[in-house]
mmCIF file of C-alpha atoms in Angstrom:
data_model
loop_
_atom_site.group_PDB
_atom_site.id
_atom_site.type_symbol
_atom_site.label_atom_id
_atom_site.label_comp_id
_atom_site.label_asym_id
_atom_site.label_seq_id
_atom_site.Cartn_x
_atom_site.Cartn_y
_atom_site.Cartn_z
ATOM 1 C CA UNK A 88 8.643 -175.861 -77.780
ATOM 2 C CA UNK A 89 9.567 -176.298 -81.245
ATOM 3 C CA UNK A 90 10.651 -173.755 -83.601
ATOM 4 C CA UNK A 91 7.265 -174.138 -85.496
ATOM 5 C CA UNK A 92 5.422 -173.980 -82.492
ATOM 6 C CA UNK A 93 6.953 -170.703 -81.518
ATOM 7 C CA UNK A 94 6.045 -169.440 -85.390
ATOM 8 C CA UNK A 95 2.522 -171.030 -84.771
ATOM 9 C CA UNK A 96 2.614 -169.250 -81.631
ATOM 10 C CA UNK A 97 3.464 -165.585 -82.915
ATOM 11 C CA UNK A 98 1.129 -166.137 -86.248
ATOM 12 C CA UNK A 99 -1.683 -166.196 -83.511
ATOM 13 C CA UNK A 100 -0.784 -163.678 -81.502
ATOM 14 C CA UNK A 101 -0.326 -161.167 -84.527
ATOM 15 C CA UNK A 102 -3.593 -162.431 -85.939
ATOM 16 C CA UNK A 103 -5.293 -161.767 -82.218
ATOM 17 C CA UNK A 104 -3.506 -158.211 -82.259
ATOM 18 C CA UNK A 105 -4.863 -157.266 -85.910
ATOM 19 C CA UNK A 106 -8.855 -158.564 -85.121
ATOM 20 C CA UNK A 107 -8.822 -156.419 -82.127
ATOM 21 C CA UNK A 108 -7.084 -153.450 -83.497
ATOM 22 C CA UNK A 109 -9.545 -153.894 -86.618
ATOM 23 C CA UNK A 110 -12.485 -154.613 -83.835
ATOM 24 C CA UNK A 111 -11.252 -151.090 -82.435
ATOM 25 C CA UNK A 112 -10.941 -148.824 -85.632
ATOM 26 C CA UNK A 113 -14.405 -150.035 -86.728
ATOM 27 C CA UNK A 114 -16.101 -149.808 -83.753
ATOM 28 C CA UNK A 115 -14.679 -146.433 -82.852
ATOM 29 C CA UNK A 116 -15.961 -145.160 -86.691
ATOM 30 C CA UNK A 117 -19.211 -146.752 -85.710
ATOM 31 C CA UNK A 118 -19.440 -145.172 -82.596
ATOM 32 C CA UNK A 119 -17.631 -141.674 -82.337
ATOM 33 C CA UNK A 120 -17.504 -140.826 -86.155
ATOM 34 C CA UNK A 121 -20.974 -139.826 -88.089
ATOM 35 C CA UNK A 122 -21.593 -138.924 -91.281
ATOM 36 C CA UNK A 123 -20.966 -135.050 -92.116
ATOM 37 C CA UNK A 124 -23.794 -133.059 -92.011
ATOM 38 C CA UNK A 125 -24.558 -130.782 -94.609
ATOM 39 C CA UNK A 126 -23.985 -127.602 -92.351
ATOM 40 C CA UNK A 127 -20.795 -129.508 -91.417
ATOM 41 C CA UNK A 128 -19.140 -129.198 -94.981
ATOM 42 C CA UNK A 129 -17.137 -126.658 -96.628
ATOM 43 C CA UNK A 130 -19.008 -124.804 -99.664
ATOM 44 C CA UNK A 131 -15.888 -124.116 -102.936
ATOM 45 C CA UNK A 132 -16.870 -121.911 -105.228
ATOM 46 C CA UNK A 133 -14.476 -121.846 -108.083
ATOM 47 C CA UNK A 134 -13.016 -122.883 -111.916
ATOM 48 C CA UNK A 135 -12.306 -126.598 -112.828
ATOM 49 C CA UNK A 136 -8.638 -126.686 -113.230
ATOM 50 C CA UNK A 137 -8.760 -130.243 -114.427
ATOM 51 C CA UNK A 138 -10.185 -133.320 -113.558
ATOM 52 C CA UNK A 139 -7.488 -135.926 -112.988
ATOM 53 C CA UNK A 140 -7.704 -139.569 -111.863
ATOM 54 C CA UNK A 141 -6.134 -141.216 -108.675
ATOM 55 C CA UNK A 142 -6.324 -145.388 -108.200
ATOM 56 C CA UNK A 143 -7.680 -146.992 -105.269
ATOM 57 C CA UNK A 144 -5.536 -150.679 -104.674
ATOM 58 C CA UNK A 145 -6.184 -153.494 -102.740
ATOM 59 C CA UNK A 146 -3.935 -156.699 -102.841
ATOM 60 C CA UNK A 147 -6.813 -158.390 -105.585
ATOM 61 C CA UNK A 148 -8.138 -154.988 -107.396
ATOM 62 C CA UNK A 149 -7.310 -151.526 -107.963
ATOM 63 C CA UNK A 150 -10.014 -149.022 -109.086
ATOM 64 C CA UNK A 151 -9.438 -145.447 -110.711
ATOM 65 C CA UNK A 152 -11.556 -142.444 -109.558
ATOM 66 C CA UNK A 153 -12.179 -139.058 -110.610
ATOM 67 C CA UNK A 154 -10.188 -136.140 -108.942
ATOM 68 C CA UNK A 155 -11.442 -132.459 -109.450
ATOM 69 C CA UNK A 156 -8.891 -129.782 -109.058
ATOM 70 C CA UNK A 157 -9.693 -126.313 -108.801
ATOM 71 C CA UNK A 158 -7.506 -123.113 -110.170
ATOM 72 C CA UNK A 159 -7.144 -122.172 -106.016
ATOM 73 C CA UNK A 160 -6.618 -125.131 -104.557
ATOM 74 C CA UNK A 161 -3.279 -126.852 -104.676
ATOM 75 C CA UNK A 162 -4.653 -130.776 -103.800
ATOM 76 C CA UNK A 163 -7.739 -132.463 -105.381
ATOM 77 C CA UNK A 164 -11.031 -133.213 -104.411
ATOM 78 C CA UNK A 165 -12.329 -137.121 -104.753
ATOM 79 C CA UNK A 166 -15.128 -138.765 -106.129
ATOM 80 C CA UNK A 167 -14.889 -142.208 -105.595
ATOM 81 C CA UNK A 168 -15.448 -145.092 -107.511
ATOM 82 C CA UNK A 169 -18.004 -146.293 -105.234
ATOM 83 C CA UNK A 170 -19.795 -143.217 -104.983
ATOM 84 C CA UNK A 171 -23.179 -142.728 -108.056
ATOM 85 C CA UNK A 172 -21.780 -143.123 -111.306
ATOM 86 C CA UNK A 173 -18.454 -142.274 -111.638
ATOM 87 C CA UNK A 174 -18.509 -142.085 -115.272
ATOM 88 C CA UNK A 175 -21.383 -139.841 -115.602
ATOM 89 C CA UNK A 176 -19.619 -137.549 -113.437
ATOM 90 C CA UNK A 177 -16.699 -137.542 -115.081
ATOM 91 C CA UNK A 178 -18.165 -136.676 -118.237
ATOM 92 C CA UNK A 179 -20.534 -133.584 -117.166
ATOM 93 C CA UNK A 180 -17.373 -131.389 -115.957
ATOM 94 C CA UNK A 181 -14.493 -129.622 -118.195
ATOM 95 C CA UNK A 182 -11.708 -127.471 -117.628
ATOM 96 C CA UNK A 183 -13.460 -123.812 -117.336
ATOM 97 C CA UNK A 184 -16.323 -124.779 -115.622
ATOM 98 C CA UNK A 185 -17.617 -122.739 -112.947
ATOM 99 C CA UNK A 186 -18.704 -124.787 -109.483
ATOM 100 C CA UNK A 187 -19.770 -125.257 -106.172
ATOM 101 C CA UNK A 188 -18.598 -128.362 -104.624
ATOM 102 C CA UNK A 189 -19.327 -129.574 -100.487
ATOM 103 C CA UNK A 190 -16.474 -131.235 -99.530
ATOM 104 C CA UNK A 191 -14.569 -132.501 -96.256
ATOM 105 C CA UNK A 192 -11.729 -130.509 -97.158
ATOM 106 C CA UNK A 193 -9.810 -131.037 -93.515
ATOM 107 C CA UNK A 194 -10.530 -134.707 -93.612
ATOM 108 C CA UNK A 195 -11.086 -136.920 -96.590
ATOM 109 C CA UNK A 196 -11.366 -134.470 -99.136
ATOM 110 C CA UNK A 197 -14.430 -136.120 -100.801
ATOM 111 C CA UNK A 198 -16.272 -134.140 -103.074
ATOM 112 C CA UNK A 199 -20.092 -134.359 -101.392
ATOM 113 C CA UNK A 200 -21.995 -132.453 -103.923
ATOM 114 C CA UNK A 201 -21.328 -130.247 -106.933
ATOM 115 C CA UNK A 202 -23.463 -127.916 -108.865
ATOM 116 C CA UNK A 203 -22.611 -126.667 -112.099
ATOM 117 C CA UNK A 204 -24.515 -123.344 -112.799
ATOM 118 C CA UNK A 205 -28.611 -124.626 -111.819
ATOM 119 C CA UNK A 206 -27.779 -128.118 -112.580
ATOM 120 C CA UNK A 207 -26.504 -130.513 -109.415
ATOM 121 C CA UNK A 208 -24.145 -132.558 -110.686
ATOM 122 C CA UNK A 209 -24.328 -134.605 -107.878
ATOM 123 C CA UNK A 210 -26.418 -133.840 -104.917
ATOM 124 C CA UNK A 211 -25.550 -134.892 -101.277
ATOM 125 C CA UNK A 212 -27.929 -137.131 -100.249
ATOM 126 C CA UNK A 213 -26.872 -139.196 -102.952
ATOM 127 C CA UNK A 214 -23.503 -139.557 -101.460
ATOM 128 C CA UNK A 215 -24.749 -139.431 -98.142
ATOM 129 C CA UNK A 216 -26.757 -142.347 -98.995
ATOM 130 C CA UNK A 217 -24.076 -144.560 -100.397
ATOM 131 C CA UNK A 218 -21.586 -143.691 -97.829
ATOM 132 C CA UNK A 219 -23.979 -144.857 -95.139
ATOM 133 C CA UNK A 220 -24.746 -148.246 -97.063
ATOM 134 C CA UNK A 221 -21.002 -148.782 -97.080
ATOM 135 C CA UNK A 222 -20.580 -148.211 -93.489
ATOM 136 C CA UNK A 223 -23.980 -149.804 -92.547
ATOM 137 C CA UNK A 224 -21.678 -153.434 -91.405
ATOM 138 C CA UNK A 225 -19.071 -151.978 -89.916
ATOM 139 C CA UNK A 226 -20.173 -152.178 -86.302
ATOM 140 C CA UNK A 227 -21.571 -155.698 -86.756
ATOM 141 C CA UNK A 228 -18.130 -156.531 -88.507
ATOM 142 C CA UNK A 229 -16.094 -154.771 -85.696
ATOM 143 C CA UNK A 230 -18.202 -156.912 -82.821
ATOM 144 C CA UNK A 231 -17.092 -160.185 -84.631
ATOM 145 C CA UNK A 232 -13.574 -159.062 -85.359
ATOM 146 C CA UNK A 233 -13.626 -158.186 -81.402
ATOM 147 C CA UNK A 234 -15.063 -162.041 -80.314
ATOM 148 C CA UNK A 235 -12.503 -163.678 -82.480
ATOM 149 C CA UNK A 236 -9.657 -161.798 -80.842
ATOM 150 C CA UNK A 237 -10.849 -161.859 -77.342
ATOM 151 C CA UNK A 238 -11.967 -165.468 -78.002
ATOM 152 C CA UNK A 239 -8.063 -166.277 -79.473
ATOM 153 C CA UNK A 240 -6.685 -164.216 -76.704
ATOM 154 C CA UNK A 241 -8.104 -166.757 -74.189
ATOM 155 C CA UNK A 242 -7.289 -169.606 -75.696
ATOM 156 C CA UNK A 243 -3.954 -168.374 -76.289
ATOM 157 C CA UNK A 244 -3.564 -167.710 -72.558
ATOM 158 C CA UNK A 245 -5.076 -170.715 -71.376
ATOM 159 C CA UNK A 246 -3.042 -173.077 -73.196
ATOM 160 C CA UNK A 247 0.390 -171.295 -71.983
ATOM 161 C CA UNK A 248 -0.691 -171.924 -68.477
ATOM 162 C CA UNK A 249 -0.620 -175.341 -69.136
ATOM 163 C CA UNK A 250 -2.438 -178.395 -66.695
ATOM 164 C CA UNK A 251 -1.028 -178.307 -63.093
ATOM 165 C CA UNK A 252 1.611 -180.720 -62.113
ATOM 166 C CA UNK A 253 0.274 -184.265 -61.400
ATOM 167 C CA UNK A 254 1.403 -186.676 -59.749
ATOM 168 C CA UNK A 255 3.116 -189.466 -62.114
ATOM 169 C CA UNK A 256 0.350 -192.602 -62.867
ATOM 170 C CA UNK A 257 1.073 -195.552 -61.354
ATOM 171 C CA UNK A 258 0.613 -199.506 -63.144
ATOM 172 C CA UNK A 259 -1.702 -201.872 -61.135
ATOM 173 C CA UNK A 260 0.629 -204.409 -60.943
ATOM 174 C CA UNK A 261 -1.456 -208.316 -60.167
ATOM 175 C CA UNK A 262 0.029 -210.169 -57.296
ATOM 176 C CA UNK A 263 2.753 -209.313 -54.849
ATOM 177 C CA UNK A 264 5.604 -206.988 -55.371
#
């Protein structure tokens, strides 16, 4: 074997690790990890310190989303970018404002709802809605990521095997030897 085979060789078995580690993550957030109820969440009554911005990046885009800080608390709580108008949200709270906010404070930190006063800012099943549209493909995505590595892993193994020793051909050779 060649130098680029080996490469060739360990480019496929990385790429069969990472579609069945992927396959694993998604189907395990699929399976064992459901959306938080709203009995589930922590209720945060307190003053808007400020609201700040963090960036989500990927290698092709990077997105900024609104972080709410309150005078108690010493980290942030996110609204995403993907989450109902961003924006809009942004623009309704100020320093000095009195709220409740819902949040996953032990996990994500994601704000869930907020009310300012009688008006909801945002209201959970809004959230709950979007966040359940975004994960609505990830157990079909996590079965395909799961075929492709199981179907790679096969071939992989299969072809290292290699075809059982033969006996060497022999030429028909016309007339006597």
């Amino acid at each position: 074997i060649t130098l680029f085979g080996k490469m060739k060789s360990f480019r496929a078995w990385i790429s069969i690790v990472a579609c069945l580690v992927g396959a694993s993550v998604l189907g395990w957030r699929s399976i064992f990890q459901s959306l938080p109820e709203r009995s589930e969440l922590t209720v945060l009554d307190g003053t808007v310190a400020a609201i700040g911005t963090d960036t989500r990046s990927t290698r092709y885009d990077s997105n900024t989303y609104p972080v709410v800080f309150l005078t108690d608390q010493i980290e942030g709580f996110k609204y995403l970018d993907w989450f109902p108008q961003p924006d809009e949200f942004r623009s309704k709270l100020s320093p000095g404002d009195q709220i409740q906010l819902l949040s996953d404070s032990d996990q994500n930190r994601w704000v869930w709802e907020i009310t300012k006063g009688d008006e909801t800012i945002v209201a959970y099943d809004e959230i709950l809605a979007t966040v359940g549209r975004n994960n609505r493909l990830d157990p079909y995505i996590a079965l395909a990521l799961g075929v492709v590595g199981l179907f790679g892993l096969r071939r992989i193994t299969r072809s290292k095997k290699g075809k059982p020793n033969q006996p060497p051909q022999t030429r028909a050779t016309s007339g006597p030897v």
